[in-house]
Coordinates of C-alpha atoms in Angstrom, one line a residue:
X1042 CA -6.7 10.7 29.5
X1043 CA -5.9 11.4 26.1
X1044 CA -4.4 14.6 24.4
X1045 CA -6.5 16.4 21.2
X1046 CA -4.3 18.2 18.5
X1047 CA -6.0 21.3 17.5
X1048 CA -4.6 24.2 15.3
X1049 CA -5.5 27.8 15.5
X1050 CA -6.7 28.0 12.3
X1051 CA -6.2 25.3 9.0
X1052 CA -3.0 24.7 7.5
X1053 CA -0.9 25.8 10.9
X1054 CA 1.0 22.0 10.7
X1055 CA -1.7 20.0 13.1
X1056 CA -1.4 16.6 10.9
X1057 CA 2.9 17.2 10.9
X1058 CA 2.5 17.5 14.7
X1059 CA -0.1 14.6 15.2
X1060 CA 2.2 12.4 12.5
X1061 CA 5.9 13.4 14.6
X1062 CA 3.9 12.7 18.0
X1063 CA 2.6 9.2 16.6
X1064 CA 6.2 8.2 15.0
X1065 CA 8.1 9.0 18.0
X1066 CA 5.9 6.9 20.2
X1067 CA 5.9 3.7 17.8
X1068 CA 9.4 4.4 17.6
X1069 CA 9.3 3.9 21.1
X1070 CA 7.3 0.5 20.7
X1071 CA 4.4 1.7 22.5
X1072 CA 0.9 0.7 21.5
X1073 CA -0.8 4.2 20.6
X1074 CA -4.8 4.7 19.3
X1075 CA -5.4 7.8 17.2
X1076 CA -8.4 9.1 16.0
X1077 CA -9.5 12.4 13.3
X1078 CA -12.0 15.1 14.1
X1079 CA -14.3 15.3 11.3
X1080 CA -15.1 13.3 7.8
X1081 CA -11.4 13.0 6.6
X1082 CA -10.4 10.0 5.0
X1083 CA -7.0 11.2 3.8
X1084 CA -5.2 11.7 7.2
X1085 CA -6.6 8.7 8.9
X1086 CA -4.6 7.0 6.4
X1087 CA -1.3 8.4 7.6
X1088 CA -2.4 7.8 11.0
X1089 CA -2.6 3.9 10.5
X1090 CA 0.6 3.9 8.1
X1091 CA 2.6 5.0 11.8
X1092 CA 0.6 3.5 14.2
X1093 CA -0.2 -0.2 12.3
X1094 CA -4.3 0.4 13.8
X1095 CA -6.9 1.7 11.9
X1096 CA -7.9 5.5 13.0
X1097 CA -10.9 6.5 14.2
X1098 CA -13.2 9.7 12.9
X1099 CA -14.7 11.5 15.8
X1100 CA -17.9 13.2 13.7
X1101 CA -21.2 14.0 15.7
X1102 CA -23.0 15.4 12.1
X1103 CA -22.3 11.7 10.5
X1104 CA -22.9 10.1 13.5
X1105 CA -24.1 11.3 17.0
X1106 CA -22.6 13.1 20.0
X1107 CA -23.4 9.7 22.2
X1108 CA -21.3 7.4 19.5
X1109 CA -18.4 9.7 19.5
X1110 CA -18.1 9.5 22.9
X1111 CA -18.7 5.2 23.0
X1112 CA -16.3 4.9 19.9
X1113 CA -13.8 6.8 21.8
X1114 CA -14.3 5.1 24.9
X1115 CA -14.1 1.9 23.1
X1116 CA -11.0 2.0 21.2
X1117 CA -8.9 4.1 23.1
X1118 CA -8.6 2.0 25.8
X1119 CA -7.4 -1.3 24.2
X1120 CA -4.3 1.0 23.9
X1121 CA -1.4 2.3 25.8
X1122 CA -1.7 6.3 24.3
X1123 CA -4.4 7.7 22.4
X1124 CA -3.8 11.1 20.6
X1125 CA -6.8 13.2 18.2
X1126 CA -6.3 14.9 15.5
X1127 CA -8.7 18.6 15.2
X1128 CA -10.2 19.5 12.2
X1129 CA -9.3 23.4 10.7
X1130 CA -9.3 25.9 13.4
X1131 CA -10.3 24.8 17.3
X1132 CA -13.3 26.6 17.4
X1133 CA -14.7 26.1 13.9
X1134 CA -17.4 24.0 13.7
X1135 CA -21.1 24.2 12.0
X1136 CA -24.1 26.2 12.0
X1137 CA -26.6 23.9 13.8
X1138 CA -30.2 24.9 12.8
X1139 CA -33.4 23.4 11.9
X1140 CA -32.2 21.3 9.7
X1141 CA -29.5 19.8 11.9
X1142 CA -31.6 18.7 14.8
X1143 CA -31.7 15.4 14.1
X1144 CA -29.6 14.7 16.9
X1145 CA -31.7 16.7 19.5
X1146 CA -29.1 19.4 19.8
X1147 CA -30.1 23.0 20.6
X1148 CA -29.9 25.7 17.4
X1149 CA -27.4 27.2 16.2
X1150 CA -24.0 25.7 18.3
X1151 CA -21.5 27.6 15.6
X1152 CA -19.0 25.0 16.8
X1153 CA -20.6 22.1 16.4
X1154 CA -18.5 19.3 15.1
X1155 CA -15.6 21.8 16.3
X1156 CA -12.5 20.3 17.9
X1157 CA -13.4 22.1 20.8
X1158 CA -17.0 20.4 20.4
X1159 CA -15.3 16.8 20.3
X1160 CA -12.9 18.3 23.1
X1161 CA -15.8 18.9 25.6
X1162 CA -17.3 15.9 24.8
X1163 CA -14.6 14.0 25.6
X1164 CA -13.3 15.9 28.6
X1165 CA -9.9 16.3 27.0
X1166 CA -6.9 19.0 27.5
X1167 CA -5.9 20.5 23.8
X1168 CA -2.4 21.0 23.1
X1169 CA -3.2 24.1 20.8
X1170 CA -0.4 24.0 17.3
X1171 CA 0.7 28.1 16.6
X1172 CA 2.5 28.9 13.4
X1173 CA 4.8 31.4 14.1
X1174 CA 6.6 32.1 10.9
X1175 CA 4.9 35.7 10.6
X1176 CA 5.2 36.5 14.0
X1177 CA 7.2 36.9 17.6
X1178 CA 5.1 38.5 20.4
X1179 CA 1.9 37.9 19.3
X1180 CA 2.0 34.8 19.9
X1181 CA 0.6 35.6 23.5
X1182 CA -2.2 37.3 22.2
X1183 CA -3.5 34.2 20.3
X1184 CA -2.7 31.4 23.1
X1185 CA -4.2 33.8 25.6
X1186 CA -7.3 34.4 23.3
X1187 CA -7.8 30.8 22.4
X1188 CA -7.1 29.9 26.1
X1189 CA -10.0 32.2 27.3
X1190 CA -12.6 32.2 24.7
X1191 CA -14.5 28.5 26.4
X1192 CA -13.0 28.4 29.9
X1193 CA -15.0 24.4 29.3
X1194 CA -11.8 24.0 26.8
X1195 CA -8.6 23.1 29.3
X1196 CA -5.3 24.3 26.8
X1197 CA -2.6 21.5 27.9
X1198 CA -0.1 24.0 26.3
X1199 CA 0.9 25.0 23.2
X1200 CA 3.4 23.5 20.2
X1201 CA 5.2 26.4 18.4
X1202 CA 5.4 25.3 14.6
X1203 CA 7.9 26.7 11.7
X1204 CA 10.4 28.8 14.5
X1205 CA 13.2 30.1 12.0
X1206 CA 16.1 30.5 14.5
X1207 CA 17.0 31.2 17.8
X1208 CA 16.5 34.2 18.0
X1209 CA 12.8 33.9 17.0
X1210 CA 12.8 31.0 19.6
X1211 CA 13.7 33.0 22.1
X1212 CA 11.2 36.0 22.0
X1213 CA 8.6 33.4 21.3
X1214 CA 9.2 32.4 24.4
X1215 CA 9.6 35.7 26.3
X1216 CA 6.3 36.7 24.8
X1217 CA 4.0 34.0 26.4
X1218 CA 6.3 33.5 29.7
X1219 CA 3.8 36.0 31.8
X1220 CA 0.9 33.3 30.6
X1221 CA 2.2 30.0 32.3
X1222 CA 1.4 28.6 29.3
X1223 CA 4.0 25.4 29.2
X1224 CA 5.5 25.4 25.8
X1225 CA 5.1 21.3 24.9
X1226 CA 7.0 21.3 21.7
X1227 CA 9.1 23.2 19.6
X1228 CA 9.4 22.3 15.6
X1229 CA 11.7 24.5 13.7
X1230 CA 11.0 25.2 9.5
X1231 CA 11.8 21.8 7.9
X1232 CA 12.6 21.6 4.7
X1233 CA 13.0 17.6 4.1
X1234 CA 9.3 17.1 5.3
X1235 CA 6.6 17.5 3.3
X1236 CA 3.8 15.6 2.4
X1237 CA 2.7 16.1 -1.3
X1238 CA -0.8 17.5 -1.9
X1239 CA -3.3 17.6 -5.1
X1240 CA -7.2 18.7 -5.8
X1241 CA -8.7 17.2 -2.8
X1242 CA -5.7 17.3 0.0
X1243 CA -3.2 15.4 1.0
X1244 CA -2.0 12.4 -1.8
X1245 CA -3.0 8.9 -0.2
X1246 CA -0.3 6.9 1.6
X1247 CA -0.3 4.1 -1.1
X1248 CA 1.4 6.7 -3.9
X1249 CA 4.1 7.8 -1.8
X1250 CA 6.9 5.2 -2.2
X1251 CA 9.0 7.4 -0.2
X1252 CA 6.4 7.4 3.1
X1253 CA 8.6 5.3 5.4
X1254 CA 11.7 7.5 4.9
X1255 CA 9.9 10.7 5.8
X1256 CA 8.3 9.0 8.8
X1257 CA 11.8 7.8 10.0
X1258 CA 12.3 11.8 9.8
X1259 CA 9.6 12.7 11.8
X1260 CA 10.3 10.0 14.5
X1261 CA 13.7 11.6 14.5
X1262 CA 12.1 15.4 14.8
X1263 CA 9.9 13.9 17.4
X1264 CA 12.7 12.5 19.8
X1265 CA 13.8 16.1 20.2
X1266 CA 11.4 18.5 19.4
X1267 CA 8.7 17.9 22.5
X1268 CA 8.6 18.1 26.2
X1269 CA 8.1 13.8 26.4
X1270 CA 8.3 14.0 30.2
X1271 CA 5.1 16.5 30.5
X1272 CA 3.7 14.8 27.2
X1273 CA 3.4 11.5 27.9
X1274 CA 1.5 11.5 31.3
X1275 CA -1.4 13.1 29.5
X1276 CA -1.0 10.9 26.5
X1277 CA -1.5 7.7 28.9
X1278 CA -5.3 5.8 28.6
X1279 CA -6.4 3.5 30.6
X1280 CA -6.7 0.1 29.3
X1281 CA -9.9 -2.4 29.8
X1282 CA -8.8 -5.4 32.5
X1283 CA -11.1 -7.2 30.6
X1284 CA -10.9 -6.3 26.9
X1285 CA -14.2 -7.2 24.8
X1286 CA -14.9 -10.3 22.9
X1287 CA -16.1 -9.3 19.4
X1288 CA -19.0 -11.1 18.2
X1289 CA -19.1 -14.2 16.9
X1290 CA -20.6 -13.8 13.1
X1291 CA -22.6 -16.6 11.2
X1292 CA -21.3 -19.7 10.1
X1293 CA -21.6 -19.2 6.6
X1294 CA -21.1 -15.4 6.1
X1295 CA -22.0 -13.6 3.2
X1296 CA -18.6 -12.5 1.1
X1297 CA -18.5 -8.5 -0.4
X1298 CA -16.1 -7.6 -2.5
X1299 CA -14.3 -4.3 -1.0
X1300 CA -12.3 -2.5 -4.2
X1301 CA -9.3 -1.2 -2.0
X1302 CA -6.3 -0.2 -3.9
X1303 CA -4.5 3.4 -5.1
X1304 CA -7.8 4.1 -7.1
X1305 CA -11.0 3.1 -4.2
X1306 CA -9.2 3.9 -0.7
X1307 CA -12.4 6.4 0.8
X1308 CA -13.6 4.1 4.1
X1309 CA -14.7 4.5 7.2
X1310 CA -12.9 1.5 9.4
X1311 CA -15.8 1.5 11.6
X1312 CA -18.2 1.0 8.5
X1313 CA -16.2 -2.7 7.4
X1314 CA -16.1 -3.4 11.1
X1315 CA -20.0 -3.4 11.3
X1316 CA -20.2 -5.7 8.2
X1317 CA -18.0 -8.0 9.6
X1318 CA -19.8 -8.1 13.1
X1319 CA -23.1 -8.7 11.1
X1320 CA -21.3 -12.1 9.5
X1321 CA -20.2 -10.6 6.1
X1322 CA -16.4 -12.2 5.2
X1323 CA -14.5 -9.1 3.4
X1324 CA -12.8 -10.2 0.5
X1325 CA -10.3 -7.0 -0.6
X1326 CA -9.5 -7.1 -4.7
X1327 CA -8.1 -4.2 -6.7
X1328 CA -10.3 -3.2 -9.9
X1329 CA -6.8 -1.8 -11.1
X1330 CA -4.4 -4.8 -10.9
X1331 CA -6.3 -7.4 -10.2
X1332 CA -8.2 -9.9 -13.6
X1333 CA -11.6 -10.2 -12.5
X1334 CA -14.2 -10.2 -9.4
X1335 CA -12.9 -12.6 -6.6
X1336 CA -15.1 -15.1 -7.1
X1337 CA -17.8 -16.1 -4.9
X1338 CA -18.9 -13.1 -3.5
X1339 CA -22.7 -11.8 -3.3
X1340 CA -22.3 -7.9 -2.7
X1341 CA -19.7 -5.3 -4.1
X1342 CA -18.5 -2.3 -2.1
X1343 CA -16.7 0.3 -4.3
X1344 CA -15.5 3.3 -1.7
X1345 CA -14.5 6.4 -2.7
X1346 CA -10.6 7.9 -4.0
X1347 CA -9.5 8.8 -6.7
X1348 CA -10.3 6.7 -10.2
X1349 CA -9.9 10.3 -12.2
X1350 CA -6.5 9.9 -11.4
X1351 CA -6.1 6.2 -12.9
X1352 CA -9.1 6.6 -15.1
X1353 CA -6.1 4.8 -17.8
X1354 CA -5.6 2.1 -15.7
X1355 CA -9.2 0.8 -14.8
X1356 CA -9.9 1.8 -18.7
X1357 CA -7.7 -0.9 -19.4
X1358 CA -8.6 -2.8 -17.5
X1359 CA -11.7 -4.4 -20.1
X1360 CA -11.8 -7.7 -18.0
X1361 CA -12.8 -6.2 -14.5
X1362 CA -15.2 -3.6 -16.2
X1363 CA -16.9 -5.8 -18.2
X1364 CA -17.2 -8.1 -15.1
X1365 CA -18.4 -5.8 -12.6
X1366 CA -21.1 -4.4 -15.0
X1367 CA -22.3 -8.1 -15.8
X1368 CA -22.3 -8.9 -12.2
X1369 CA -24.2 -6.0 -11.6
X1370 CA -26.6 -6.5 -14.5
X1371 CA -27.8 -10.3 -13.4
X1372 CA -28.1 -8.4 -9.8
X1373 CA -25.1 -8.3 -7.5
X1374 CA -26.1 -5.8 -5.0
X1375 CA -23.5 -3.0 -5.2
X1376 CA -22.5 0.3 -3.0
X1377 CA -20.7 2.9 -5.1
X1378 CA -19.9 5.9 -2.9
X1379 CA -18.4 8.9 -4.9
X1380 CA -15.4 7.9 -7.0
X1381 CA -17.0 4.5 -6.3
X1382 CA -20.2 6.4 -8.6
X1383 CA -17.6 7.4 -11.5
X1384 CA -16.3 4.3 -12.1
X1385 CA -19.8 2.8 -12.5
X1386 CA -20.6 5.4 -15.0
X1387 CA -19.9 4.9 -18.4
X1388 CA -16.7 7.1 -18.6
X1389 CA -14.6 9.8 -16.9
X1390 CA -13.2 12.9 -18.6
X1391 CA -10.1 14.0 -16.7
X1392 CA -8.8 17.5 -15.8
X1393 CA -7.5 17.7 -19.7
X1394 CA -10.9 16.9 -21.4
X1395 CA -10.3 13.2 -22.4
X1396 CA -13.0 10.5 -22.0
X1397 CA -12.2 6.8 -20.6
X1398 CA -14.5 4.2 -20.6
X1399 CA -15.6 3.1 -17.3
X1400 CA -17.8 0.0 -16.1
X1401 CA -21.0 1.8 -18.2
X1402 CA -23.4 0.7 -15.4
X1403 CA -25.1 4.2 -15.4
X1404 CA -25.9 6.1 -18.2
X1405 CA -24.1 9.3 -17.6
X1406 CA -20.8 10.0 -17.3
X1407 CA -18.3 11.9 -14.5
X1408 CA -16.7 15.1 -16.0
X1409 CA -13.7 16.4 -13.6
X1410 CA -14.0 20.6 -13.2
X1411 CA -12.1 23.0 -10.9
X1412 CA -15.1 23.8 -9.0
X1413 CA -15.3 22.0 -5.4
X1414 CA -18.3 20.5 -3.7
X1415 CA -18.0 20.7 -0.7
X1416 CA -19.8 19.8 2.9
X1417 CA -22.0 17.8 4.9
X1418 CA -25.8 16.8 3.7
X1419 CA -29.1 16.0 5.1
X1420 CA -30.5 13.4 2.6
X1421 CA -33.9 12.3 2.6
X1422 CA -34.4 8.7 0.5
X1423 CA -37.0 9.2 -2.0
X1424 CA -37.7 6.0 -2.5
X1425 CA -37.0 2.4 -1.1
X1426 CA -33.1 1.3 -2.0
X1427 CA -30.7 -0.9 -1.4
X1428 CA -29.6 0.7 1.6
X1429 CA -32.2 2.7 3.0
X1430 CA -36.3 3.2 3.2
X1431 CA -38.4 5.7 1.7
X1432 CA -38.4 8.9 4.1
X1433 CA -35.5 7.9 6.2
X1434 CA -33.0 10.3 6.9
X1435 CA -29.3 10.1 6.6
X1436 CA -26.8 12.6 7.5
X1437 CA -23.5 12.6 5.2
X1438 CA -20.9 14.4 3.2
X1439 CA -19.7 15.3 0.0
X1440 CA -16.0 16.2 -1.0
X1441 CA -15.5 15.8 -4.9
X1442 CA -14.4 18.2 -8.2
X1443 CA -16.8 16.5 -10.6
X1444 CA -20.1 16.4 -11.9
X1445 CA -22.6 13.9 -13.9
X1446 CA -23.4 14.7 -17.5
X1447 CA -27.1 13.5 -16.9
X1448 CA -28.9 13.6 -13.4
X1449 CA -31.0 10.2 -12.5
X1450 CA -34.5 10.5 -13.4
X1451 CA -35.3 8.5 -9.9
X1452 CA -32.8 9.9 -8.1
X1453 CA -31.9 8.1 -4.6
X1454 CA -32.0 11.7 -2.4
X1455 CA -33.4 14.9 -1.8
X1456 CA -30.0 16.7 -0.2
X1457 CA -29.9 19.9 1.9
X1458 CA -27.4 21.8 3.5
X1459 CA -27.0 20.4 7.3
X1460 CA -26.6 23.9 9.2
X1461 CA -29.4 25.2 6.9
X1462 CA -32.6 24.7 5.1
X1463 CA -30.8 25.3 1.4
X1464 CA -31.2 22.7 -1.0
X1465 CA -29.0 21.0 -2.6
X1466 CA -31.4 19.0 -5.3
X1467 CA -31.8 15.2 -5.8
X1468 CA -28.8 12.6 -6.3
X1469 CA -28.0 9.2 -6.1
X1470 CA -28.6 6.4 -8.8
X1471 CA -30.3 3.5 -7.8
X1472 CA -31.4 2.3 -10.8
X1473 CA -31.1 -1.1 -11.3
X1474 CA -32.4 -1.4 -7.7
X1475 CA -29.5 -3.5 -6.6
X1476 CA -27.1 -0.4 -7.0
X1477 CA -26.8 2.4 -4.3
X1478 CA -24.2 4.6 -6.2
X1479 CA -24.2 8.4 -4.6
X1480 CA -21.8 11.7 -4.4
X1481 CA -22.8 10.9 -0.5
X1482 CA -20.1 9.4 1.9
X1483 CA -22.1 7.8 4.6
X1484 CA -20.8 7.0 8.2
X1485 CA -23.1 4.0 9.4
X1486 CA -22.3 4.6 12.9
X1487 CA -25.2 3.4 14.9
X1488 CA -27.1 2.9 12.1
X1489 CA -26.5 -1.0 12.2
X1490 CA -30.0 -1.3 9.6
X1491 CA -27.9 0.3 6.8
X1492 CA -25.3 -2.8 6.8
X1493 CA -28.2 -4.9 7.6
X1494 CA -30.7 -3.9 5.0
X1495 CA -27.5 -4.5 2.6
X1496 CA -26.5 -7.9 3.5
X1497 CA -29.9 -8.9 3.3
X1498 CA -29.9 -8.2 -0.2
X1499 CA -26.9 -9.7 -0.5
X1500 CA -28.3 -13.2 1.1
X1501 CA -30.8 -13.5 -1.7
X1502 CA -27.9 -13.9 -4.3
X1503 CA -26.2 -16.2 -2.5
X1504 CA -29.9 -18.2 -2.1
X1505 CA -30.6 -17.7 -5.7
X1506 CA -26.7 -19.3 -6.8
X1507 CA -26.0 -16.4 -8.9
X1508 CA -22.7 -15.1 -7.3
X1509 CA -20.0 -15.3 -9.4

C-alpha cells in the first residue's frame, strides 16, 4: 500500500502537500520512498533533499507501463512509507495515437501517463489536493465529480489547501459532509512557505540556501495539519524479507565523468543506477567550481539544468572548457542532454542578449527566447551514434526556452509529436561521432543497450590509453 498525491488541476499545492507529508514523516525518523509522476526533474529533487533517497519518476511514455509497475515494486518496498507525487490535474494525461503505440497500448487513452493512469497501474487510493481559496460549497461538486468520473480510481479522501479562516473551514466542511468523503488534511494560506520559481519551474534545491529552514516549517505544518492516524495505515509498504543483492560490476570499471553541480543537475537516478550495475565507477566533478576533468575517466556525461543561468561562471571558467573540448576532440565519448548541448556549443546568449563562450565543441551556438518547448518526442536515429542504431526508436522529452543558431547538417533524430503524427524536424548533434548532444531527455529504463552501447565506447579509450 502506498498513497498517490494528485491535484485537481496544476498549481492547486500537490508538491507543498507531498513536501509537508514527506518532512513530517522523516521528522518522525521513519524510512519513507517517494516517487514523481511524469518527466520532472525539479521536484524529485526536493523529494530527496527531505527524504535523504533518490526519487523515482513513474513515466510509462519514457519508459513502459510494465517498468513503472517493477520500479515501483522495487523501490518502494525497501522502505517503511512510500508516497507519489501526480503530475497537473488527476485525469490529464496524453493523446495516445499511432504514433504512441510503441508500447502496445490501445489508441487514443486521453489519460495516458495521467496520475490516474499510474494510479490504476499501481492499484493505489489518491488522496485528491482541492484549492479552496475561491470557493466554499463547491467543493463537493469537484470531490464528488473527480470521485465518480473512473469508479477504477479509489479517492482515499481529500486535503483542503489555502482555507483562509474558520469560518471558510467550517462550510468547507458542511459542504462535502453528505459525501463521506474523509477530509485527510487541512492546510490553511501560508505565507512563510514558498518555494521560489523561474522560466522552467521550480529553482533547484542547490540555490536555495534557505531550504532546510522552510522544510523545518513544513514538518511543523505537517505535525498538525493531517489526519496521521487515518494517514499513515495507507502510507505503510511492505518491505522485502529478503532485500536484493545489487550486482556485482567488473573489476576494473570504466570511470564517466557526471557534471553535477548548480549548472548540470537534470538526471534520472535510475539512468546512473544502470551505469553503475553495468561496471561504470561515477566520478561526480563540477564544470563550475571545479579546475579541470577528474582525471582518468573514459566517458563524460553532461545532464541537463541550467548553464544560461551561470553561463558567467562556466565562461570563466577557460581551464574546464578548454579541457572538455580537447578531451572531446582526441575522442572522449560524451552525452550532452539539453543544457548539457549548450554548454558544448560555442556560446550562450542569455535572456539580455549577451554572448558567453562556451566549450565551442559544436559549431552553433544556444540563444535563450521566451518561447517554451515543450513535451514528449518520438525520435527515430537517423544514423548510427554513440548511443543508439540507425532506425531505433526512442521515446523522450523536451523542456527548454532556447534554440540553436545553426541546425546539424547530420542531425542525430527525426522527432515527432508522441500522441500525434506532427513532426517536429531533425535534432541532435553527433558530430564528432563520439558526442551524443540533443534537446532530448532520455529515460533508459529498460533499455539497458543505451548504457551498454555507451560504455562500450567508452572501453575503447580506456584500451587505446587516451583518457586523461
Amino acid at each position: 500500500m502506498a498513497l498517490i498525491i494528485a491535484g485537481e488541476r496544476s498549481g492547486v499545492g500537490k508538491t507543498t502537500v507531498t513536501l509537508t507529508l514527506l518532512a513530517s514523516l522523516r521528522r518522525r525518523d521513519r524510512l519513507v520512498q517517494s516517487f514523481k509522476v511524469g518527466p520532472d526533474y525539479i521536484d524529485p529533487m526536493f523529494h530527496r533533499h527531505v527524504t535523504g533517497r533518490p526519487c523515482r519518476n513513474l513515466d510509462p511514455v519514457l519508459t513502459s507501463e510494465a517498468y513503472v509497475q517493477q520500479c515501483f515494486a522495487r523501490h518502494s518496498q525497501l522502505s517503511e512509507y512510500a508516497l507519489v507525487e501526480g503530475v497537473m490535474g488527476l485525469f490529464d494525461g496524453i493523446g495516445h495515437g499511432e504514433w504512441g503505440m510503441g508500447h502496445g497500448q490501445e489508441k487514443q487513452k486521453t489519460d495516458f501517463a495521467s496520475t490516474a493512469h499510474i494510479a490504476r497501474l499501481l492499484d493505489l487510493p489518491v488522496v485528491l489536493v482541492i484549492d479552496c481559496s475561491r470557493l466554499s460549497g463547491s467543493v463537493a461538486a469537484i470531490a464528488h465529480g473527480y470521485r465518480s468520473f473512473d469508479p477504477r480510481i479509489k479517492i482515499a479522501g481529500v486535503v483542503l489547501n489555502r482555507v483562509g479562516s474558520d469560518r471558510h473551514l467550517s462550510l468547507l466542511k458542511d459542504s462535502l459532509e453528505p459525501l463521506q468523503l474523509p477530509i485527510l488534511g487541512v492546510l490553511r494560506r501560508q505565507d512563510n512557505i514558498t518555494i521560489p520559481d523561474r522560466h522552467l519551474g521550480l529553482v533547484p534545491t542547490a540555490e536555495l540556501p534557505e531550504l532546510n529552514a522552510l522544510i523545518d516549517r513544513l514538518a511543523d505544518l505537517g505535525d498538525t495539519c493531517f489526519n496521521w492516524q487515518h494517514l499513515l495505515p495507507l502510507l505503510k509498504s511492505k518491505p522485502l524479507s529478503h532485500p536484493p543483492h545489487p550486482p556485482h560490476p567488473p573489476s576494473s570499471p570504466v570511470r564517466i565523468a557526471i557534471a553535477r553541480d548548480r549548472a548540470f543537475n537534470f538526471y534520472y537516478q535510475d539512468n546512473l543506477d544502470l551505469l553503475q550495475q553495468l561496471g561504470a565507477e561515477l566520478v561526480f566533478w563540477s564544470p563550475l567550481e571545479d579546475a579541470g576533468i577528474p582525471k582518468d575517466v573514459q566517458g563524460m556525461y553532461f545532464g541537463g539544468g541550467f548553464p544560461e543561468v551561470f553561463a558567467q561562471q562556466l565562461a570563466e571558467n577557460t581551464r574546464v572548457r578548454d579541457a572538455v573540448k580537447t578531451a572531446i576532440f582526441k575522442g572522449m565519448p560524451t552525452i550532452a542532454e539539453c543544457g548539457g548541448l549548450m554548454y558544448l556549443c560555442e556560446q550562450i546568449i542569455d535572456f539580455e542578449g549577451k554572448p558567453w563562450p562556451m566549450a565551442g565543441v559544436l559549431p552553433t551556438s544556444a540563444v535563450m527566447g521566451g518561447r517554451l518547448t515543450l513535451g514528449y518526442r518520438r525520435a527515430v536515429a537517423l544514423q548510427d551514434n554513440l548511443l543508439v542504431k540507425a532506425n531505433t526508436t526512442v521515446y523522450g522529452h523536451e523542456f527548454h526556452r532556447s534554440h540553436l543558431t545553426l541546425n546539424p547538417t547530420q542531425p542525430l533524430f527525426e522527432t515527432s509529436r508522441y500522441d500525434c503524427e506532427e513532426n517536429m524536424g531533425c535534432e541532435g548533434w553527433g558530430l564528432p561521432a563520439n558526442v551524443h548532444a540533443s534537446y532530448v531527455h532520455l529515460h533508459w529504463g529498460e533499455s539497458r543497450e543505451i548504457p551498454q552501447q555507451f560504455l562500450q565506447e567508452c572501453l575503447k579509450v580506456a584500451s587505446l590509453e587516451t583518457c586523461i
